[in-house]
PDB file of C-alpha atoms in Angstrom:
ATOM      1  CA  UNK K   1     113.801 126.199 110.426  1.00  0.00           C
ATOM      2  CA  UNK K   2     112.916 122.865 109.554  1.00  0.00           C
ATOM      3  CA  UNK K   3     109.747 122.007 107.810  1.00  0.00           C
ATOM      4  CA  UNK K   4     108.829 118.013 108.356  1.00  0.00           C
ATOM      5  CA  UNK K   5     105.691 116.678 106.300  1.00  0.00           C
ATOM      6  CA  UNK K   6     104.481 113.114 105.267  1.00  0.00           C
ATOM      7  CA  UNK K   7     103.217 112.070 101.765  1.00  0.00           C
ATOM      8  CA  UNK K   8     102.169 108.776 100.000  1.00  0.00           C
ATOM      9  CA  UNK K   9     104.554 107.488  97.878  1.00  0.00           C
ATOM     10  CA  UNK K  10     103.323 108.623  94.536  1.00  0.00           C
ATOM     11  CA  UNK K  11     103.920 111.420  91.765  1.00  0.00           C
ATOM     12  CA  UNK K  12     102.503 114.122  93.714  1.00  0.00           C
ATOM     13  CA  UNK K  13     105.621 113.752  96.076  1.00  0.00           C
ATOM     14  CA  UNK K  14     107.955 113.926  93.182  1.00  0.00           C
ATOM     15  CA  UNK K  15     106.050 116.949  91.701  1.00  0.00           C
ATOM     16  CA  UNK K  16     106.491 118.737  95.337  1.00  0.00           C
ATOM     17  CA  UNK K  17     109.996 118.291  95.269  1.00  0.00           C
ATOM     18  CA  UNK K  18     110.790 119.276  91.546  1.00  0.00           C
ATOM     19  CA  UNK K  19     108.697 122.548  92.181  1.00  0.00           C
ATOM     20  CA  UNK K  20     110.607 123.092  95.391  1.00  0.00           C
ATOM     21  CA  UNK K  21     114.104 122.941  93.457  1.00  0.00           C
ATOM     22  CA  UNK K  22     112.620 125.236  90.860  1.00  0.00           C
ATOM     23  CA  UNK K  23     111.709 128.040  93.349  1.00  0.00           C
ATOM     24  CA  UNK K  24     115.173 127.943  94.881  1.00  0.00           C
ATOM     25  CA  UNK K  25     115.133 125.406  97.485  1.00  0.00           C
ATOM     26  CA  UNK K  26     118.698 123.792  97.275  1.00  0.00           C
ATOM     27  CA  UNK K  27     118.564 119.825  96.583  1.00  0.00           C
ATOM     28  CA  UNK K  28     120.924 119.417  99.573  1.00  0.00           C
ATOM     29  CA  UNK K  29     118.122 120.827 101.991  1.00  0.00           C
ATOM     30  CA  UNK K  30     115.741 118.319 100.939  1.00  0.00           C
ATOM     31  CA  UNK K  31     115.592 115.079 102.496  1.00  0.00           C
ATOM     32  CA  UNK K  32     113.073 112.304 101.662  1.00  0.00           C
ATOM     33  CA  UNK K  33     112.883 109.019 103.912  1.00  0.00           C
ATOM     34  CA  UNK K  34     110.804 106.363 102.700  1.00  0.00           C
ATOM     35  CA  UNK K  35     109.208 104.093 105.248  1.00  0.00           C
ATOM     36  CA  UNK K  36     109.150 100.500 105.012  1.00  0.00           C
ATOM     37  CA  UNK K  37     105.629  98.516 104.769  1.00  0.00           C
ATOM     38  CA  UNK K  38     104.807  95.905 107.650  1.00  0.00           C
ATOM     39  CA  UNK K  39     106.310  92.356 106.621  1.00  0.00           C
ATOM     40  CA  UNK K  40     105.075  90.447 109.550  1.00  0.00           C
ATOM     41  CA  UNK K  41     101.329  89.424 109.859  1.00  0.00           C
ATOM     42  CA  UNK K  42      99.383  90.599 112.340  1.00  0.00           C
ATOM     43  CA  UNK K  43      98.569  88.559 115.482  1.00  0.00           C
ATOM     44  CA  UNK K  44      95.283  87.372 115.477  1.00  0.00           C
ATOM     45  CA  UNK K  45      94.567  87.260 119.369  1.00  0.00           C
ATOM     46  CA  UNK K  46      94.570  90.228 121.292  1.00  0.00           C
ATOM     47  CA  UNK K  47      96.612  90.703 124.466  1.00  0.00           C
ATOM     48  CA  UNK K  48      95.776  92.953 127.770  1.00  0.00           C
ATOM     49  CA  UNK K  49      98.452  95.571 126.161  1.00  0.00           C
ATOM     50  CA  UNK K  50      97.482  95.502 122.431  1.00  0.00           C
ATOM     51  CA  UNK K  51      94.219  95.370 120.502  1.00  0.00           C
ATOM     52  CA  UNK K  52      93.963  95.765 116.763  1.00  0.00           C
ATOM     53  CA  UNK K  53      89.993  95.935 116.811  1.00  0.00           C
ATOM     54  CA  UNK K  54      88.966  93.140 115.349  1.00  0.00           C
ATOM     55  CA  UNK K  55      86.894  90.965 117.177  1.00  0.00           C
ATOM     56  CA  UNK K  56      86.787  87.076 117.139  1.00  0.00           C
ATOM     57  CA  UNK K  57      84.028  86.482 119.052  1.00  0.00           C
ATOM     58  CA  UNK K  58      81.287  88.365 117.991  1.00  0.00           C
ATOM     59  CA  UNK K  59      80.126  85.672 115.406  1.00  0.00           C
ATOM     60  CA  UNK K  60      80.802  82.924 117.794  1.00  0.00           C
ATOM     61  CA  UNK K  61      78.497  84.572 120.332  1.00  0.00           C
ATOM     62  CA  UNK K  62      75.794  84.938 117.843  1.00  0.00           C
ATOM     63  CA  UNK K  63      75.887  81.550 116.424  1.00  0.00           C
ATOM     64  CA  UNK K  64      76.149  80.157 119.925  1.00  0.00           C
ATOM     65  CA  UNK K  65      73.066  82.011 121.127  1.00  0.00           C
ATOM     66  CA  UNK K  66      71.277  81.044 117.777  1.00  0.00           C
ATOM     67  CA  UNK K  67      72.102  77.143 118.113  1.00  0.00           C
ATOM     68  CA  UNK K  68      71.450  77.056 121.888  1.00  0.00           C
ATOM     69  CA  UNK K  69      67.889  78.250 121.361  1.00  0.00           C
ATOM     70  CA  UNK K  70      67.163  75.767 118.690  1.00  0.00           C
ATOM     71  CA  UNK K  71      68.618  72.974 120.278  1.00  0.00           C
ATOM     72  CA  UNK K  72      66.908  73.740 123.597  1.00  0.00           C
ATOM     73  CA  UNK K  73      63.689  73.984 121.865  1.00  0.00           C
ATOM     74  CA  UNK K  74      64.410  70.643 120.419  1.00  0.00           C
ATOM     75  CA  UNK K  75      65.532  69.183 123.608  1.00  0.00           C
ATOM     76  CA  UNK K  76      62.209  69.144 125.016  1.00  0.00           C
ATOM     77  CA  UNK K  77      61.505  66.348 122.813  1.00  0.00           C
ATOM     78  CA  UNK K  78      64.617  64.427 123.075  1.00  0.00           C
ATOM     79  CA  UNK K  79      66.018  62.457 125.686  1.00  0.00           C
ATOM     80  CA  UNK K  80      68.405  64.478 127.627  1.00  0.00           C
ATOM     81  CA  UNK K  81      66.462  67.324 127.677  1.00  0.00           C
ATOM     82  CA  UNK K  82      66.608  70.911 126.538  1.00  0.00           C
ATOM     83  CA  UNK K  83      69.627  72.216 129.240  1.00  0.00           C
ATOM     84  CA  UNK K  84      71.624  69.378 127.933  1.00  0.00           C
ATOM     85  CA  UNK K  85      70.958  70.277 124.293  1.00  0.00           C
ATOM     86  CA  UNK K  86      71.339  73.951 125.067  1.00  0.00           C
ATOM     87  CA  UNK K  87      74.393  73.660 125.966  1.00  0.00           C
ATOM     88  CA  UNK K  88      75.318  71.509 123.189  1.00  0.00           C
ATOM     89  CA  UNK K  89      73.964  73.696 120.782  1.00  0.00           C
ATOM     90  CA  UNK K  90      75.799  76.638 122.182  1.00  0.00           C
ATOM     91  CA  UNK K  91      79.098  75.144 121.812  1.00  0.00           C
ATOM     92  CA  UNK K  92      78.480  74.096 118.226  1.00  0.00           C
ATOM     93  CA  UNK K  93      77.429  77.465 117.414  1.00  0.00           C
ATOM     94  CA  UNK K  94      80.243  78.986 119.221  1.00  0.00           C
ATOM     95  CA  UNK K  95      83.007  76.894 117.592  1.00  0.00           C
ATOM     96  CA  UNK K  96      81.329  77.426 114.154  1.00  0.00           C
ATOM     97  CA  UNK K  97      81.008  80.963 114.680  1.00  0.00           C
ATOM     98  CA  UNK K  98      84.875  81.074 115.731  1.00  0.00           C
ATOM     99  CA  UNK K  99      86.037  78.840 112.479  1.00  0.00           C
ATOM    100  CA  UNK K 100      84.097  81.060 110.315  1.00  0.00           C
ATOM    101  CA  UNK K 101      85.811  84.115 111.510  1.00  0.00           C
ATOM    102  CA  UNK K 102      89.039  82.962 111.382  1.00  0.00           C
ATOM    103  CA  UNK K 103      88.549  81.545 107.984  1.00  0.00           C
ATOM    104  CA  UNK K 104      87.582  84.872 107.235  1.00  0.00           C
ATOM    105  CA  UNK K 105      90.516  87.026 108.977  1.00  0.00           C
ATOM    106  CA  UNK K 106      93.184  84.265 107.657  1.00  0.00           C
ATOM    107  CA  UNK K 107      91.847  84.038 104.228  1.00  0.00           C
ATOM    108  CA  UNK K 108      89.883  86.265 102.552  1.00  0.00           C
ATOM    109  CA  UNK K 109      91.119  89.648 103.999  1.00  0.00           C
ATOM    110  CA  UNK K 110      94.631  88.523 103.719  1.00  0.00           C
ATOM    111  CA  UNK K 111      94.129  88.013  99.892  1.00  0.00           C
ATOM    112  CA  UNK K 112      91.931  91.238  99.795  1.00  0.00           C
ATOM    113  CA  UNK K 113      95.152  93.328 101.521  1.00  0.00           C
ATOM    114  CA  UNK K 114      97.654  91.507  98.825  1.00  0.00           C
ATOM    115  CA  UNK K 115      95.399  92.474  96.309  1.00  0.00           C
ATOM    116  CA  UNK K 116      95.300  96.298  97.043  1.00  0.00           C
ATOM    117  CA  UNK K 117      98.383  96.263  99.112  1.00  0.00           C
ATOM    118  CA  UNK K 118      99.318  99.608 100.884  1.00  0.00           C
ATOM    119  CA  UNK K 119     101.601 102.242  99.830  1.00  0.00           C
ATOM    120  CA  UNK K 120     104.319 103.455 102.151  1.00  0.00           C
ATOM    121  CA  UNK K 121     104.654 107.168 103.406  1.00  0.00           C
ATOM    122  CA  UNK K 122     107.635 108.979 102.864  1.00  0.00           C
ATOM    123  CA  UNK K 123     108.755 111.759 105.184  1.00  0.00           C
ATOM    124  CA  UNK K 124     109.967 115.051 103.994  1.00  0.00           C
ATOM    125  CA  UNK K 125     112.192 117.222 105.707  1.00  0.00           C
ATOM    126  CA  UNK K 126     113.468 120.657 104.091  1.00  0.00           C
ATOM    127  CA  UNK K 127     115.767 123.048 105.641  1.00  0.00           C
ATOM    128  CA  UNK K 128     114.744 126.647 104.980  1.00  0.00           C
ATOM    129  CA  UNK K 129     115.004 130.235 105.718  1.00  0.00           C
ATOM    130  CA  UNK K 130     111.857 131.369 107.971  1.00  0.00           C
ATOM    131  CA  UNK K 131     110.987 133.643 104.901  1.00  0.00           C
ATOM    132  CA  UNK K 132     110.004 130.757 102.629  1.00  0.00           C
ATOM    133  CA  UNK K 133     108.335 128.677 105.193  1.00  0.00           C
ATOM    134  CA  UNK K 134     104.530 129.791 104.423  1.00  0.00           C
ATOM    135  CA  UNK K 135     105.444 129.505 100.528  1.00  0.00           C
ATOM    136  CA  UNK K 136     106.975 125.700 101.060  1.00  0.00           C
ATOM    137  CA  UNK K 137     104.048 125.143 103.561  1.00  0.00           C
ATOM    138  CA  UNK K 138     101.660 125.917 100.648  1.00  0.00           C
ATOM    139  CA  UNK K 139     103.617 123.843  98.255  1.00  0.00           C
ATOM    140  CA  UNK K 140     103.128 120.873 100.210  1.00  0.00           C
ATOM    141  CA  UNK K 141      99.597 121.426 101.039  1.00  0.00           C
ATOM    142  CA  UNK K 142      98.750 121.933  97.034  1.00  0.00           C
ATOM    143  CA  UNK K 143     100.756 118.248  96.777  1.00  0.00           C
ATOM    144  CA  UNK K 144      98.683 116.478  98.924  1.00  0.00           C
ATOM    145  CA  UNK K 145     100.610 116.106 102.032  1.00  0.00           C
ATOM    146  CA  UNK K 146      99.269 114.180 104.684  1.00  0.00           C
ATOM    147  CA  UNK K 147     100.535 116.289 107.494  1.00  0.00           C
ATOM    148  CA  UNK K 148     102.802 119.263 107.605  1.00  0.00           C
ATOM    149  CA  UNK K 149     105.090 120.382 110.908  1.00  0.00           C
ATOM    150  CA  UNK K 150     107.182 123.364 111.494  1.00  0.00           C
ATOM    151  CA  UNK K 151     110.472 123.963 113.776  1.00  0.00           C
ATOM    152  CA  UNK K 152     112.175 126.496 114.705  1.00  0.00           C
ATOM    153  CA  UNK K 153     115.898 126.563 114.954  1.00  0.00           C
ATOM    154  CA  UNK K 154     117.158 128.108 117.664  1.00  0.00           C
TER     155      UNK K 154
END
């Protein structure tokens, strides 16, 4: 039987491995695979087939609406009229909102992610008898495993 589990790369993983070795699991039957962190920056613009859940146009649309209403109201006094000034205000608001959102995503969030960093995960694979499976699974859950799966060899 094989037991697969995922852990954050912390001391709890080391404690779980050492406890398994103390309880009679051979070191040759424990296999840990660390996963690599993302090296490339995320793409800003979404495509038809991929979306990261971050919207660039939400602030841009809100500012476009606000600037459009304000400029259209002022446009009754100005020479080109409210329609042209409303369109000009909407364009300026949209560009300003897009610039602010791009700045937030590219500079502020990037610095935030670099400061905190994300820990990579480790996949732990254990070969064992079916009689020890429940015991091993309990040890893994007690040491803060993210997920555990059992596969029976036939």
